[in-house]
mmCIF file of C-alpha atoms in Angstrom:
data_model
loop_
_atom_site.group_PDB
_atom_site.id
_atom_site.type_symbol
_atom_site.label_atom_id
_atom_site.label_comp_id
_atom_site.label_asym_id
_atom_site.label_seq_id
_atom_site.Cartn_x
_atom_site.Cartn_y
_atom_site.Cartn_z
ATOM 1 C CA ASP A 1 46.926 137.090 175.605
ATOM 2 C CA VAL A 2 45.091 134.805 174.113
ATOM 3 C CA LYS A 3 41.413 133.754 175.620
ATOM 4 C CA VAL A 4 39.512 130.555 174.576
ATOM 5 C CA THR A 5 36.822 129.818 176.367
ATOM 6 C CA GLN A 6 34.841 126.841 176.562
ATOM 7 C CA SER A 7 31.218 127.187 177.858
ATOM 8 C CA SER A 8 30.609 124.460 180.437
ATOM 9 C CA ARG A 9 33.375 122.912 182.793
ATOM 10 C CA TYR A 10 31.478 119.869 183.786
ATOM 11 C CA LEU A 11 28.334 118.743 182.285
ATOM 12 C CA VAL A 12 26.005 115.597 182.808
ATOM 13 C CA LYS A 13 23.872 114.645 179.870
ATOM 14 C CA ARG A 14 21.392 111.477 179.211
ATOM 15 C CA THR A 15 22.039 108.969 176.758
ATOM 16 C CA GLY A 16 20.233 110.301 173.453
ATOM 17 C CA GLU A 17 20.250 113.552 174.236
ATOM 18 C CA LYS A 18 21.136 116.459 171.774
ATOM 19 C CA VAL A 19 24.562 118.279 173.272
ATOM 20 C CA PHE A 20 26.283 121.351 172.463
ATOM 21 C CA LEU A 21 29.807 122.189 173.585
ATOM 22 C CA GLU A 22 30.437 125.603 172.865
ATOM 23 C CA CYS A 23 33.907 127.226 172.300
ATOM 24 C CA VAL A 24 34.631 131.043 171.730
ATOM 25 C CA GLN A 25 38.175 132.537 171.388
ATOM 26 C CA ASP A 26 38.696 136.429 171.431
ATOM 27 C CA MET A 27 41.921 136.709 169.007
ATOM 28 C CA ASP A 28 40.392 136.665 165.885
ATOM 29 C CA HIS A 29 42.269 133.237 165.331
ATOM 30 C CA GLU A 30 41.797 131.790 161.663
ATOM 31 C CA ASN A 31 41.680 128.026 162.937
ATOM 32 C CA MET A 32 39.643 126.189 165.769
ATOM 33 C CA PHE A 33 39.737 122.496 166.764
ATOM 34 C CA TRP A 34 38.111 120.177 168.922
ATOM 35 C CA TYR A 35 39.797 117.163 170.663
ATOM 36 C CA ARG A 36 38.915 114.779 172.992
ATOM 37 C CA GLN A 37 41.205 113.192 175.973
ATOM 38 C CA ASP A 38 40.549 109.586 177.159
ATOM 39 C CA PRO A 39 42.836 107.693 179.800
ATOM 40 C CA GLY A 40 45.339 105.833 177.887
ATOM 41 C CA LEU A 41 44.581 107.194 174.306
ATOM 42 C CA GLY A 42 46.018 110.574 174.661
ATOM 43 C CA LEU A 43 44.358 113.553 172.615
ATOM 44 C CA ARG A 44 42.746 112.307 169.536
ATOM 45 C CA LEU A 45 41.229 115.191 167.019
ATOM 46 C CA ILE A 46 37.370 115.343 166.335
ATOM 47 C CA TYR A 47 36.892 118.062 163.500
ATOM 48 C CA PHE A 48 38.708 121.326 163.090
ATOM 49 C CA SER A 49 38.378 124.125 160.573
ATOM 50 C CA TYR A 50 40.185 126.732 159.355
ATOM 51 C CA ASP A 51 37.911 129.692 158.204
ATOM 52 C CA VAL A 52 34.106 130.533 159.039
ATOM 53 C CA LYS A 53 31.853 127.946 157.493
ATOM 54 C CA MET A 54 34.748 125.233 157.017
ATOM 55 C CA LYS A 55 35.039 122.230 158.775
ATOM 56 C CA GLU A 56 37.186 119.027 158.398
ATOM 57 C CA LYS A 57 36.961 115.759 159.829
ATOM 58 C CA GLY A 58 39.563 115.108 162.229
ATOM 59 C CA ASP A 59 40.569 111.408 162.939
ATOM 60 C CA ILE A 60 37.342 110.501 165.201
ATOM 61 C CA PRO A 61 34.552 112.454 163.497
ATOM 62 C CA GLU A 62 31.828 109.878 164.190
ATOM 63 C CA GLY A 63 28.988 110.984 166.312
ATOM 64 C CA TYR A 64 29.958 114.144 166.248
ATOM 65 C CA SER A 65 29.040 117.280 163.782
ATOM 66 C CA VAL A 66 30.623 121.030 164.293
ATOM 67 C CA SER A 67 29.395 124.629 163.269
ATOM 68 C CA ARG A 68 31.343 127.625 162.798
ATOM 69 C CA GLU A 69 29.355 130.309 161.817
ATOM 70 C CA LYS A 70 31.185 132.962 162.918
ATOM 71 C CA LYS A 71 34.654 132.978 163.302
ATOM 72 C CA GLU A 72 35.199 133.435 166.833
ATOM 73 C CA ARG A 73 32.854 130.525 167.755
ATOM 74 C CA PHE A 74 33.110 126.527 166.965
ATOM 75 C CA SER A 75 30.653 124.331 168.209
ATOM 76 C CA LEU A 76 30.926 120.687 168.816
ATOM 77 C CA ILE A 77 27.628 118.714 168.516
ATOM 78 C CA LEU A 78 26.812 115.217 169.835
ATOM 79 C CA GLU A 79 23.318 114.589 167.993
ATOM 80 C CA SER A 80 22.646 111.861 170.225
ATOM 81 C CA ALA A 81 24.668 111.054 173.052
ATOM 82 C CA SER A 82 25.616 107.724 173.948
ATOM 83 C CA THR A 83 28.020 106.684 177.112
ATOM 84 C CA ASN A 84 31.264 105.970 174.686
ATOM 85 C CA GLN A 85 31.223 109.746 174.195
ATOM 86 C CA THR A 86 32.027 110.405 178.186
ATOM 87 C CA SER A 87 35.141 112.085 178.220
ATOM 88 C CA MET A 88 37.233 115.587 178.606
ATOM 89 C CA TYR A 89 36.498 117.687 175.379
ATOM 90 C CA LEU A 90 39.042 120.283 174.497
ATOM 91 C CA CYS A 91 39.038 123.438 172.211
ATOM 92 C CA ALA A 92 41.978 124.805 170.605
ATOM 93 C CA SER A 93 42.635 127.650 168.222
ATOM 94 C CA SER A 94 45.634 129.340 166.246
ATOM 95 C CA LEU A 95 45.956 132.349 164.287
ATOM 96 C CA VAL A 96 46.786 130.726 161.197
ATOM 97 C CA ARG A 97 48.629 127.223 160.220
ATOM 98 C CA GLY A 98 51.326 125.983 161.636
ATOM 99 C CA SER A 99 51.149 128.780 164.474
ATOM 100 C CA PRO A 100 51.006 127.788 168.370
ATOM 101 C CA LEU A 101 47.924 126.021 169.697
ATOM 102 C CA HIS A 102 45.936 127.773 172.734
ATOM 103 C CA PHE A 103 43.432 125.699 174.621
ATOM 104 C CA GLY A 104 40.333 125.981 176.673
ATOM 105 C CA ASN A 105 40.078 125.065 180.147
ATOM 106 C CA GLY A 106 38.384 121.498 178.717
ATOM 107 C CA THR A 107 34.754 120.202 179.379
ATOM 108 C CA ARG A 108 34.338 117.168 181.237
ATOM 109 C CA LEU A 109 31.083 115.587 179.777
ATOM 110 C CA THR A 110 29.523 112.449 181.489
ATOM 111 C CA VAL A 111 26.867 110.674 179.322
ATOM 112 C CA THR A 112 24.786 108.522 182.063
ATOM 113 C CA GLY B 1 52.031 111.123 158.670
ATOM 114 C CA ILE B 2 54.522 111.772 161.283
ATOM 115 C CA GLN B 3 54.657 109.694 164.672
ATOM 116 C CA VAL B 4 55.486 111.508 167.756
ATOM 117 C CA GLU B 5 56.724 109.606 170.599
ATOM 118 C CA GLN B 6 57.619 110.737 174.310
ATOM 119 C CA SER B 7 59.727 109.229 176.945
ATOM 120 C CA PRO B 8 59.745 108.272 179.441
ATOM 121 C CA PRO B 9 55.841 107.319 179.850
ATOM 122 C CA ASP B 10 55.975 108.435 183.715
ATOM 123 C CA LEU B 11 58.584 109.921 185.982
ATOM 124 C CA ILE B 12 58.309 110.492 190.075
ATOM 125 C CA LEU B 13 60.710 112.753 191.605
ATOM 126 C CA GLN B 14 61.445 114.375 194.893
ATOM 127 C CA GLU B 15 61.279 118.198 195.084
ATOM 128 C CA GLY B 16 64.145 120.114 193.993
ATOM 129 C CA ALA B 17 65.319 117.261 191.565
ATOM 130 C CA ASN B 18 65.935 118.031 187.843
ATOM 131 C CA SER B 19 64.376 116.196 184.477
ATOM 132 C CA THR B 20 64.626 115.804 180.735
ATOM 133 C CA LEU B 21 61.657 114.594 178.907
ATOM 134 C CA ARG B 22 62.619 113.837 175.287
ATOM 135 C CA CYS B 23 60.133 113.873 172.103
ATOM 136 C CA ASN B 24 61.273 112.026 168.859
ATOM 137 C CA PHE B 25 59.912 112.453 165.501
ATOM 138 C CA SER B 26 59.531 110.024 162.839
ATOM 139 C CA ASP B 27 60.428 112.668 160.245
ATOM 140 C CA SER B 28 61.804 115.926 160.433
ATOM 141 C CA VAL B 29 59.671 118.955 162.156
ATOM 142 C CA ASN B 30 59.012 122.713 161.525
ATOM 143 C CA ASN B 31 56.420 123.216 164.292
ATOM 144 C CA LEU B 32 56.919 121.976 167.734
ATOM 145 C CA GLN B 33 54.933 122.848 170.946
ATOM 146 C CA TRP B 34 55.446 121.769 174.511
ATOM 147 C CA PHE B 35 52.345 122.075 176.901
ATOM 148 C CA HIS B 36 51.877 121.027 180.586
ATOM 149 C CA GLN B 37 48.370 119.566 181.749
ATOM 150 C CA ASN B 38 47.894 120.457 185.270
ATOM 151 C CA PRO B 39 45.801 117.948 187.460
ATOM 152 C CA TRP B 40 42.730 120.050 186.767
ATOM 153 C CA GLY B 41 43.089 119.315 183.292
ATOM 154 C CA GLN B 42 43.821 122.339 181.756
ATOM 155 C CA LEU B 43 46.744 122.478 178.932
ATOM 156 C CA ILE B 44 48.957 124.970 179.247
ATOM 157 C CA ASN B 45 51.435 126.685 176.761
ATOM 158 C CA LEU B 46 55.078 126.124 177.430
ATOM 159 C CA PHE B 47 57.059 126.591 174.521
ATOM 160 C CA TYR B 48 56.787 127.066 170.688
ATOM 161 C CA ILE B 49 60.105 125.849 169.922
ATOM 162 C CA PRO B 50 60.482 124.836 165.751
ATOM 163 C CA SER B 51 64.372 124.837 166.339
ATOM 164 C CA GLY B 52 66.809 125.993 168.500
ATOM 165 C CA THR B 53 66.574 126.501 172.471
ATOM 166 C CA LYS B 54 64.349 128.495 174.856
ATOM 167 C CA GLN B 55 64.033 129.367 178.530
ATOM 168 C CA ASN B 56 61.304 130.361 180.589
ATOM 169 C CA GLY B 57 62.284 130.365 184.334
ATOM 170 C CA ARG B 58 63.050 126.900 185.487
ATOM 171 C CA LEU B 59 61.989 125.572 182.100
ATOM 172 C CA SER B 60 64.027 125.306 178.980
ATOM 173 C CA ALA B 61 63.432 123.448 175.800
ATOM 174 C CA THR B 62 65.643 122.643 172.872
ATOM 175 C CA THR B 63 64.779 121.313 169.185
ATOM 176 C CA VAL B 64 67.055 119.834 167.036
ATOM 177 C CA ALA B 65 65.038 119.203 163.878
ATOM 178 C CA THR B 66 67.876 117.556 162.155
ATOM 179 C CA GLU B 67 68.265 114.888 164.533
ATOM 180 C CA ARG B 68 64.509 114.501 164.880
ATOM 181 C CA TYR B 69 63.858 115.119 168.638
ATOM 182 C CA SER B 70 63.193 117.891 171.120
ATOM 183 C CA LEU B 71 63.892 118.012 174.779
ATOM 184 C CA LEU B 72 61.815 119.496 177.915
ATOM 185 C CA TYR B 73 64.070 120.033 180.959
ATOM 186 C CA ILE B 74 62.751 121.170 184.139
ATOM 187 C CA SER B 75 65.110 122.006 187.012
ATOM 188 C CA SER B 76 64.751 122.300 190.768
ATOM 189 C CA SER B 77 60.959 120.590 190.418
ATOM 190 C CA GLN B 78 58.245 122.021 192.455
ATOM 191 C CA THR B 79 55.151 120.129 193.497
ATOM 192 C CA THR B 80 53.044 122.273 191.325
ATOM 193 C CA ASP B 81 55.040 121.146 188.055
ATOM 194 C CA SER B 82 53.367 117.837 188.557
ATOM 195 C CA GLY B 83 51.057 117.068 185.833
ATOM 196 C CA VAL B 84 51.526 115.538 182.170
ATOM 197 C CA TYR B 85 53.725 117.132 179.518
ATOM 198 C CA PHE B 86 53.053 116.682 175.758
ATOM 199 C CA CYS B 87 54.901 117.520 172.749
ATOM 200 C CA ALA B 88 53.006 117.910 169.473
ATOM 201 C CA HIS B 89 53.387 118.862 165.939
ATOM 202 C CA ARG B 90 51.770 121.114 164.084
ATOM 203 C CA ASP B 91 51.177 120.267 160.128
ATOM 204 C CA ASP B 92 47.715 120.467 158.689
ATOM 205 C CA LYS B 93 47.188 118.644 161.919
ATOM 206 C CA ILE B 94 48.566 118.717 164.972
ATOM 207 C CA ILE B 95 49.879 115.466 166.229
ATOM 208 C CA PHE B 96 50.524 114.876 169.816
ATOM 209 C CA GLY B 97 52.328 112.569 171.628
ATOM 210 C CA LYS B 98 51.284 110.265 174.556
ATOM 211 C CA GLY B 99 53.018 112.461 177.055
ATOM 212 C CA THR B 100 55.097 111.917 180.306
ATOM 213 C CA ARG B 101 53.090 111.953 183.655
ATOM 214 C CA LEU B 102 55.139 113.972 185.986
ATOM 215 C CA HIS B 103 54.595 113.475 189.979
ATOM 216 C CA ILE B 104 56.689 115.657 192.332
ATOM 217 C CA LEU B 105 57.024 114.507 195.934
ATOM 218 C CA PRO B 106 56.982 117.024 198.600
#
């Protein structure tokens, strides 16, 4: 069974801090994704990656960056956290393009 | 890009009732998934169903790609079925509907 692990379930950070959200998958999946979920706005794609060292902007990349140095790990970076980045962050992976998505448990980030 | 619309947005049912959730697409699709997000925020795969019908216990799903819709059926609802149900179309990106919030009353 595919396992997508997000490093933290809950996180509280201060405005201006640099924040790292980590995601690891154990099934050699090529594709990895970061979403944020907010009430009334659904799931919005921040960044995605189709292979190691590759990254593509999603629909709302502003204020975020990503890193994929190894195939199994996809990190989301908030360079300078702001209160409007308080949200639920969800990582997902899939074997190849078009194959089913598998999600991690999510990280609920609060920026104060 | 393809638009994904789900209906109804909210549904409240008594335990034991049956329900049908719908997902409409603005264009034909070839990759479709249904997810359940439980009250703790976990998104769980239900079905990967580009076309045809699949069943898993009390849940089943049907996608008619040529008609641009998919249906999720939940029979004999239980309180643990509560949560938000999403459908998503997979192309280069994945496009999610806004979800149907289901609340099953004991």
